Amino acid sequence: MIFGNLIKAIEEELKDKMDPRDMSIVLRSEPSPRMHLPPPCVPCLMIGAGSGLAPFRSFWQDLLMATNRPVNGHKHLLIIQMRTRESMPFEDEIFTMVKHGMIDVEIMFSRDECVAEFSENEIVYRSSPGRKGYIDKIIESPKVQERLADMICNQAAHIYVCGHGGLARTVVGALHRTFCNLFGERQGRDELEKMMAENRMVLETFTSLKEPSLLKKELTLSELCMCNDFCGDNILGENTSLYLAINSSIYDVKEFLLFHPGGSTILKFYCGMDATHAWNAVKHNRDAAVVAMLEIYDTNMNLKHPTNLNLDDKNWYFSGWKEMTTTLVEIQNAMNVAFDQNW
């Protein structure tokens, strides 16, 4: 049904531009290799919003199997963000899971001031003035923070986040602040990094269709190169950035240092540089999941390219200057990584 609606939408969009008989639309569904339940009896935290809840349907349906039932009173936790109560999906299924004692559910609405309560027969939405916001408000609430501390420290729980890039960025920031509050700055960061390394924290993101921004700030190559003074002892601090460019868009990947499967060092080597060649060399540009991750770290800035280099000699001078400047930044980054303990 979803694919059918998608095809109709594409046909409607293109009907005035080409003959529908000439169109050939190929859709392919690929399962995510990491988006699956943890081992039996290991609790998990599921965080999603909107269509990001869809993958979790298979989770709670699978949870009805005896091998995945919680033990010793440990339940799975589902955190949901929706716009309004009318947009709440899968109500009957979620209610059934709560009634069977399989999961606990926390719901936040961004436009409705209400709280969801589970009665004997249904989900009841009770008016609660002032209670509206976004998903980070739930994650950072004392109730959920206490629950997270028990799940992480005592139960080796898994965390799954599914949604668009903006949601994932909000959730990652909220989880980082929560972990730092629970364990301290250094230990909290280490705990997040450990969970990613052990595949106990999974980010499943997808791109959001949006119009190109005409108000994007532009940085020249010189200005980008001057952004390579990232200080390691302030990782994830409010006033630090780790800028790099990919396909002319500039990203701040300071928060991704904790999660990069290849380690943080390679990202530091490209601080203040155009990393497009390296990005394509490892074929990240062919992986839809990896491309979707970029949206989380988009700075709404572009790398400005010269537009007045029409003569061959000017192009030659610019290419030589670009290569020399890039080499100097590479050397500086290498020295920082090698000799600066902050890195």
CSV table of C-alpha atoms in Angstrom, one decimal:
chain,number,residue,atom,x,y,z
A,1,MET,CA,0.0,0.0,0.0
A,2,ILE,CA,2.8,2.4,0.9
A,3,PHE,CA,4.6,1.7,-2.4
A,4,GLY,CA,1.4,2.1,-4.3
A,5,ASN,CA,0.7,5.5,-2.9
A,6,LEU,CA,4.3,6.5,-3.5
A,7,ILE,CA,4.1,5.5,-7.2
A,8,LYS,CA,0.9,7.4,-7.6
A,9,ALA,CA,2.5,10.5,-6.1
A,10,ILE,CA,5.5,10.2,-8.4
A,11,GLU,CA,3.2,9.8,-11.4
A,12,GLU,CA,1.1,12.8,-10.4
A,13,GLU,CA,4.3,14.9,-10.1
A,14,LEU,CA,5.7,13.9,-13.5
A,15,LYS,CA,2.5,13.7,-15.5
A,16,ASP,CA,2.9,17.2,-17.0
A,17,LYS,CA,6.6,16.6,-17.7
A,18,MET,CA,6.6,13.3,-19.5
A,19,ASP,CA,4.3,10.6,-20.8
A,20,PRO,CA,3.4,8.1,-18.0
A,21,ARG,CA,3.8,5.3,-20.6
A,22,ASP,CA,7.5,6.2,-20.8
A,23,MET,CA,8.0,6.0,-17.0
A,24,SER,CA,9.7,3.0,-15.4
A,25,ILE,CA,9.8,3.2,-11.6
A,26,VAL,CA,11.8,0.7,-9.6
A,27,LEU,CA,11.4,0.5,-5.9
A,28,ARG,CA,13.6,-1.7,-3.7
A,29,SER,CA,13.2,-2.6,-0.1
A,30,GLU,CA,16.3,-3.5,1.9
A,31,PRO,CA,16.2,-4.6,5.6
A,32,SER,CA,18.5,-2.8,8.0
A,33,PRO,CA,21.2,-5.3,9.2
A,34,ARG,CA,21.2,-3.8,12.7
A,35,MET,CA,17.6,-3.0,13.3
A,36,HIS,CA,16.5,-6.1,15.1
A,37,LEU,CA,15.7,-7.0,18.7
A,38,PRO,CA,18.5,-7.7,21.2
A,39,PRO,CA,19.1,-11.2,22.7
A,40,PRO,CA,16.1,-12.6,24.6
A,41,CYS,CA,15.3,-11.0,27.9
A,42,VAL,CA,17.5,-8.0,27.2
A,43,PRO,CA,15.4,-4.8,27.5
A,44,CYS,CA,15.5,-2.1,24.9
A,45,LEU,CA,14.7,1.5,24.6
A,46,MET,CA,12.8,2.4,21.4
A,47,ILE,CA,12.7,6.0,20.4
A,48,GLY,CA,10.7,7.2,17.3
A,49,ALA,CA,8.4,9.8,15.9
A,50,GLY,CA,5.9,9.8,13.0
A,51,SER,CA,6.8,7.3,10.4
A,52,GLY,CA,9.9,6.4,12.4
A,53,LEU,CA,7.6,4.2,14.5
A,54,ALA,CA,7.0,1.7,11.7
A,55,PRO,CA,10.1,-0.4,12.2
A,56,PHE,CA,9.2,-0.8,15.9
A,57,ARG,CA,5.9,-2.6,14.9
A,58,SER,CA,7.9,-5.7,14.1
A,59,PHE,CA,9.7,-5.3,17.5
A,60,TRP,CA,6.6,-5.3,19.6
A,61,GLN,CA,4.9,-8.0,17.5
A,62,ASP,CA,8.0,-10.2,18.0
A,63,LEU,CA,8.0,-9.4,21.7
A,64,LEU,CA,4.8,-11.4,22.0
A,65,MET,CA,7.0,-14.5,21.5
A,66,ALA,CA,7.8,-16.2,24.8
A,67,THR,CA,11.6,-16.0,24.1
A,68,ASN,CA,11.5,-12.2,24.1
A,69,ARG,CA,9.3,-11.7,27.1
A,70,PRO,CA,10.8,-9.4,29.9
A,71,VAL,CA,11.9,-11.2,33.0
A,72,ASN,CA,12.4,-10.1,36.6
A,73,GLY,CA,10.1,-7.2,36.1
A,74,HIS,CA,12.2,-5.6,33.4
A,75,LYS,CA,10.1,-4.1,30.6
A,76,HIS,CA,11.0,-2.5,27.3
A,77,LEU,CA,10.5,1.2,27.0
A,78,LEU,CA,8.9,3.0,24.0
A,79,ILE,CA,9.2,6.8,23.7
A,80,ILE,CA,7.0,8.4,21.1
A,81,GLN,CA,6.7,11.9,19.7
A,82,MET,CA,3.7,12.9,17.6
A,83,ARG,CA,2.2,16.2,16.6
A,84,THR,CA,-1.4,15.6,17.8
A,85,ARG,CA,-3.4,12.9,19.5
A,86,GLU,CA,-5.3,12.4,16.2
A,87,SER,CA,-2.0,11.5,14.4
A,88,MET,CA,-1.2,8.8,16.9
A,89,PRO,CA,-0.7,5.5,14.9
A,90,PHE,CA,-1.0,1.9,16.0
A,91,GLU,CA,-3.0,2.7,19.1
A,92,ASP,CA,-4.7,-0.7,19.5
A,93,GLU,CA,-1.4,-2.5,19.1
A,94,ILE,CA,0.5,-0.3,21.6
A,95,PHE,CA,-2.4,-0.7,24.1
A,96,THR,CA,-2.3,-4.5,23.7
A,97,MET,CA,1.5,-4.5,24.4
A,98,VAL,CA,1.0,-2.3,27.5
A,99,LYS,CA,-1.9,-4.4,28.7
A,100,HIS,CA,0.2,-7.6,28.4
A,101,GLY,CA,3.0,-6.0,30.5
A,102,MET,CA,5.5,-6.1,27.6
A,103,ILE,CA,6.4,-2.4,27.4
A,104,ASP,CA,6.0,0.9,29.1
A,105,VAL,CA,5.2,3.9,26.8
A,106,GLU,CA,5.9,7.6,27.1
A,107,ILE,CA,4.2,9.9,24.6
A,108,MET,CA,4.9,13.6,23.9
A,109,PHE,CA,2.8,15.7,21.6
A,110,SER,CA,4.4,18.8,20.1
A,111,ARG,CA,1.0,20.6,19.5
A,112,ASP,CA,-1.5,19.1,22.0
A,113,GLU,CA,-1.3,19.8,25.7
A,114,CYS,CA,-2.3,16.4,26.9
A,115,VAL,CA,-0.9,13.3,28.6
A,116,ALA,CA,-1.6,9.7,27.4
A,117,GLU,CA,-2.9,7.3,30.1
A,118,PHE,CA,-3.6,3.6,29.8
A,119,SER,CA,-7.0,2.6,31.2
A,120,GLU,CA,-8.4,-0.9,31.4
A,121,ASN,CA,-9.8,-0.7,27.9
A,122,GLU,CA,-8.1,2.0,25.9
A,123,ILE,CA,-5.6,4.9,25.8
A,124,VAL,CA,-7.1,8.0,27.4
A,125,TYR,CA,-5.8,11.4,26.5
A,126,ARG,CA,-6.2,13.8,29.5
A,127,SER,CA,-5.8,17.5,29.1
A,128,SER,CA,-2.6,18.7,30.8
A,129,PRO,CA,-1.9,22.5,30.3
A,130,GLY,CA,1.8,23.2,29.5
A,131,ARG,CA,2.6,19.6,28.7
A,132,LYS,CA,3.7,19.7,25.1
A,133,GLY,CA,7.1,19.7,23.5
A,134,TYR,CA,9.6,17.5,21.8
A,135,ILE,CA,11.0,14.1,22.5
A,136,ASP,CA,14.1,15.4,24.4
A,137,LYS,CA,11.8,16.7,27.1
A,138,ILE,CA,10.8,13.1,27.8
A,139,ILE,CA,14.3,11.7,27.7
A,140,GLU,CA,15.6,14.3,30.1
A,141,SER,CA,12.7,14.0,32.5
A,142,PRO,CA,13.8,12.7,36.0
A,143,LYS,CA,11.4,9.7,35.6
A,144,VAL,CA,13.0,8.5,32.3
A,145,GLN,CA,16.6,9.3,33.5
A,146,GLU,CA,16.1,7.1,36.5
A,147,ARG,CA,14.7,4.4,34.3
A,148,LEU,CA,17.6,4.8,31.8
A,149,ALA,CA,20.2,4.5,34.6
A,150,ASP,CA,18.8,1.1,35.7
A,151,MET,CA,18.4,-0.1,32.1
A,152,ILE,CA,22.0,0.8,31.1
A,153,CYS,CA,23.9,0.0,34.3
A,154,ASN,CA,22.0,-3.1,35.5
A,155,GLN,CA,20.4,-4.6,32.4
A,156,ALA,CA,22.8,-3.9,29.5
A,157,ALA,CA,19.9,-2.5,27.6
A,158,HIS,CA,19.9,-1.6,23.8
A,159,ILE,CA,18.8,1.8,22.4
A,160,TYR,CA,17.2,2.2,19.0
A,161,VAL,CA,16.4,5.5,17.4
A,162,CYS,CA,14.4,5.8,14.2
A,163,GLY,CA,13.4,9.0,12.4
A,164,HIS,CA,14.5,11.8,10.2
A,165,GLY,CA,17.9,13.5,10.7
A,166,GLY,CA,16.6,16.3,12.8
A,167,LEU,CA,14.9,13.9,15.3
A,168,ALA,CA,18.0,11.8,15.5
A,169,ARG,CA,20.1,14.9,16.3
A,170,THR,CA,17.7,15.9,19.0
A,171,VAL,CA,17.7,12.5,20.5
A,172,VAL,CA,21.5,12.1,20.4
A,173,GLY,CA,21.9,15.4,22.2
A,174,ALA,CA,19.4,14.5,24.8
A,175,LEU,CA,21.0,11.1,25.4
A,176,HIS,CA,24.4,12.7,25.7
A,177,ARG,CA,23.2,15.3,28.3
A,178,THR,CA,21.3,12.5,30.2
A,179,PHE,CA,24.4,10.2,30.3
A,180,CYS,CA,26.6,13.1,31.5
A,181,ASN,CA,24.1,13.9,34.2
A,182,LEU,CA,23.9,10.2,35.3
A,183,PHE,CA,27.6,9.3,35.0
A,184,GLY,CA,29.6,12.5,34.7
A,185,GLU,CA,31.0,14.2,31.6
A,186,ARG,CA,33.8,11.9,30.8
A,187,GLN,CA,32.2,8.6,31.9
A,188,GLY,CA,28.9,9.6,30.2
A,189,ARG,CA,30.7,10.2,26.9
A,190,ASP,CA,32.6,6.9,27.3
A,191,GLU,CA,29.4,5.0,28.0
A,192,LEU,CA,27.8,6.3,24.8
A,193,GLU,CA,30.9,5.4,22.8
A,194,LYS,CA,30.9,1.9,24.3
A,195,MET,CA,27.3,1.3,23.4
A,196,MET,CA,27.9,2.3,19.8
A,197,ALA,CA,31.0,0.1,19.6
A,198,GLU,CA,29.0,-2.9,21.0
A,199,ASN,CA,26.1,-2.2,18.6
A,200,ARG,CA,23.9,-1.6,21.6
A,201,MET,CA,22.9,1.8,20.2
A,202,VAL,CA,21.5,2.0,16.7
A,203,LEU,CA,20.6,5.1,14.8
A,204,GLU,CA,18.3,4.4,11.9
A,205,THR,CA,17.8,7.7,10.0
A,206,PHE,CA,16.2,8.7,6.8
A,207,THR,CA,16.3,11.9,4.8
A,208,SER,CA,13.5,14.5,4.8
A,209,LEU,CA,12.3,16.0,1.5
A,210,LYS,CA,12.7,19.8,1.8
A,211,GLU,CA,13.2,22.7,-0.5
A,212,PRO,CA,16.7,24.0,-1.1
A,213,SER,CA,17.5,26.9,1.2
A,214,LEU,CA,18.4,30.1,-0.6
A,215,LEU,CA,19.7,31.6,2.7
A,216,LYS,CA,22.5,29.2,3.3
A,217,LYS,CA,25.7,30.9,4.5
A,218,GLU,CA,28.7,30.3,2.3
A,219,LEU,CA,32.3,29.7,3.5
A,220,THR,CA,35.3,30.0,1.2
A,221,LEU,CA,37.9,27.3,1.3
A,222,SER,CA,40.2,29.7,3.3
A,223,GLU,CA,37.4,30.2,5.9
A,224,LEU,CA,36.9,26.4,6.1
A,225,CYS,CA,40.6,25.8,6.6
A,226,MET,CA,40.6,28.3,9.5
A,227,CYS,CA,38.0,26.1,11.3
A,228,ASN,CA,40.5,23.3,12.0
A,229,ASP,CA,41.3,24.5,15.5
A,230,PHE,CA,39.0,21.9,17.1
A,231,CYS,CA,40.0,21.3,20.8
A,232,GLY,CA,39.7,17.7,21.9
A,233,ASP,CA,39.2,18.4,25.6
A,234,ASN,CA,36.0,20.3,24.8
A,235,ILE,CA,34.4,17.6,22.7
A,236,LEU,CA,30.7,18.2,22.5
A,237,GLY,CA,31.1,21.5,24.2
A,238,GLU,CA,28.7,24.4,23.3
A,239,ASN,CA,31.4,26.5,21.7
A,240,THR,CA,33.3,23.9,19.7
A,241,SER,CA,32.9,22.7,16.1
A,242,LEU,CA,34.5,20.1,13.8
A,243,TYR,CA,33.7,21.3,10.3
A,244,LEU,CA,34.3,19.4,7.2
A,245,ALA,CA,32.8,19.6,3.7
A,246,ILE,CA,31.3,16.9,1.6
A,247,ASN,CA,29.8,17.6,-1.8
A,248,SER,CA,30.0,21.4,-1.1
A,249,SER,CA,27.9,21.1,2.1
A,250,ILE,CA,29.5,21.8,5.4
A,251,TYR,CA,28.9,19.5,8.4
A,252,ASP,CA,29.7,19.8,12.0
A,253,VAL,CA,30.6,16.2,13.0
A,254,LYS,CA,31.8,16.9,16.6
A,255,GLU,CA,29.0,14.7,18.0
A,256,PHE,CA,29.7,12.0,15.5
A,257,LEU,CA,33.1,11.4,17.0
A,258,LEU,CA,31.5,9.2,19.5
A,259,PHE,CA,29.7,7.1,17.0
A,260,HIS,CA,31.9,6.8,13.9
A,261,PRO,CA,32.5,3.1,13.3
A,262,GLY,CA,36.0,3.8,11.9
A,263,GLY,CA,37.0,5.7,15.0
A,264,SER,CA,37.3,9.4,15.7
A,265,THR,CA,40.9,9.9,14.4
A,266,ILE,CA,40.0,9.8,10.7
A,267,LEU,CA,37.4,12.6,11.2
A,268,LYS,CA,40.0,14.7,13.0
A,269,PHE,CA,42.3,14.4,10.1
A,270,TYR,CA,39.7,16.1,7.8
A,271,CYS,CA,38.9,18.9,10.2
A,272,GLY,CA,38.6,22.1,8.2
A,273,MET,CA,39.0,20.3,4.9
A,274,ASP,CA,37.0,19.1,1.9
A,275,ALA,CA,36.4,15.4,2.6
A,276,THR,CA,34.5,14.6,-0.5
A,277,HIS,CA,37.2,12.4,-2.1
A,278,ALA,CA,37.6,10.3,1.1
A,279,TRP,CA,33.8,10.0,1.4
A,280,ASN,CA,33.5,8.7,-2.2
A,281,ALA,CA,36.6,6.5,-1.9
A,282,VAL,CA,35.0,4.4,0.9
A,283,LYS,CA,31.7,4.3,-1.1
A,284,HIS,CA,29.7,6.1,1.6
A,285,ASN,CA,28.0,8.0,-1.2
A,286,ARG,CA,26.4,4.6,-2.3
A,287,ASP,CA,25.0,3.8,1.1
A,288,ALA,CA,21.6,5.4,1.6
A,289,ALA,CA,21.7,4.9,5.4
A,290,VAL,CA,25.1,6.6,5.7
A,291,VAL,CA,23.9,9.5,3.4
A,292,ALA,CA,20.8,9.9,5.6
A,293,MET,CA,23.1,10.3,8.6
A,294,LEU,CA,24.6,13.4,7.2
A,295,GLU,CA,21.4,15.3,7.7
A,296,ILE,CA,21.9,15.1,11.4
A,297,TYR,CA,25.1,17.2,11.2
A,298,ASP,CA,24.2,19.7,8.5
A,299,THR,CA,25.2,23.2,9.4
A,300,ASN,CA,23.1,24.9,6.7
A,301,MET,CA,26.3,26.2,5.2
A,302,ASN,CA,27.9,25.6,1.8
A,303,LEU,CA,31.5,25.6,0.6
A,304,LYS,CA,31.8,28.5,-1.8
A,305,HIS,CA,33.6,27.8,-5.1
A,306,PRO,CA,35.1,30.6,-7.2
A,307,THR,CA,32.9,31.6,-10.1
A,308,ASN,CA,35.2,34.1,-11.9
A,309,LEU,CA,38.0,31.7,-12.9
A,310,ASN,CA,37.5,31.5,-16.6
A,311,LEU,CA,41.0,31.7,-17.9
A,312,ASP,CA,43.2,28.6,-17.9
A,313,ASP,CA,46.1,30.4,-16.1
A,314,LYS,CA,43.8,31.5,-13.2
A,315,ASN,CA,42.4,28.0,-12.8
A,316,TRP,CA,45.9,26.7,-12.7
A,317,TYR,CA,46.9,29.1,-10.0
A,318,PHE,CA,43.8,28.4,-8.0
A,319,SER,CA,44.3,24.6,-8.2
A,320,GLY,CA,47.9,25.0,-7.0
A,321,TRP,CA,47.0,27.3,-4.2
A,322,LYS,CA,44.2,24.8,-3.1
A,323,GLU,CA,46.5,21.9,-3.1
A,324,MET,CA,49.1,23.7,-1.1
A,325,THR,CA,46.6,25.0,1.4
A,326,THR,CA,45.0,21.6,1.8
A,327,THR,CA,48.5,20.0,2.4
A,328,LEU,CA,49.2,22.5,5.1
A,329,VAL,CA,45.9,21.8,6.9
A,330,GLU,CA,46.6,18.1,6.6
A,331,ILE,CA,50.0,18.5,8.2
A,332,GLN,CA,48.6,20.6,11.0
A,333,ASN,CA,45.8,18.1,11.7
A,334,ALA,CA,48.3,15.3,11.7
A,335,MET,CA,50.5,17.1,14.2
A,336,ASN,CA,47.5,17.8,16.4
A,337,VAL,CA,46.4,14.2,16.4
A,338,ALA,CA,50.0,12.9,17.0
A,339,PHE,CA,51.2,15.3,19.6
A,340,ASP,CA,48.3,17.1,21.3
A,341,GLN,CA,46.9,14.9,24.1
A,342,ASN,CA,43.6,16.9,23.9
A,343,TRP,CA,43.0,15.1,20.6
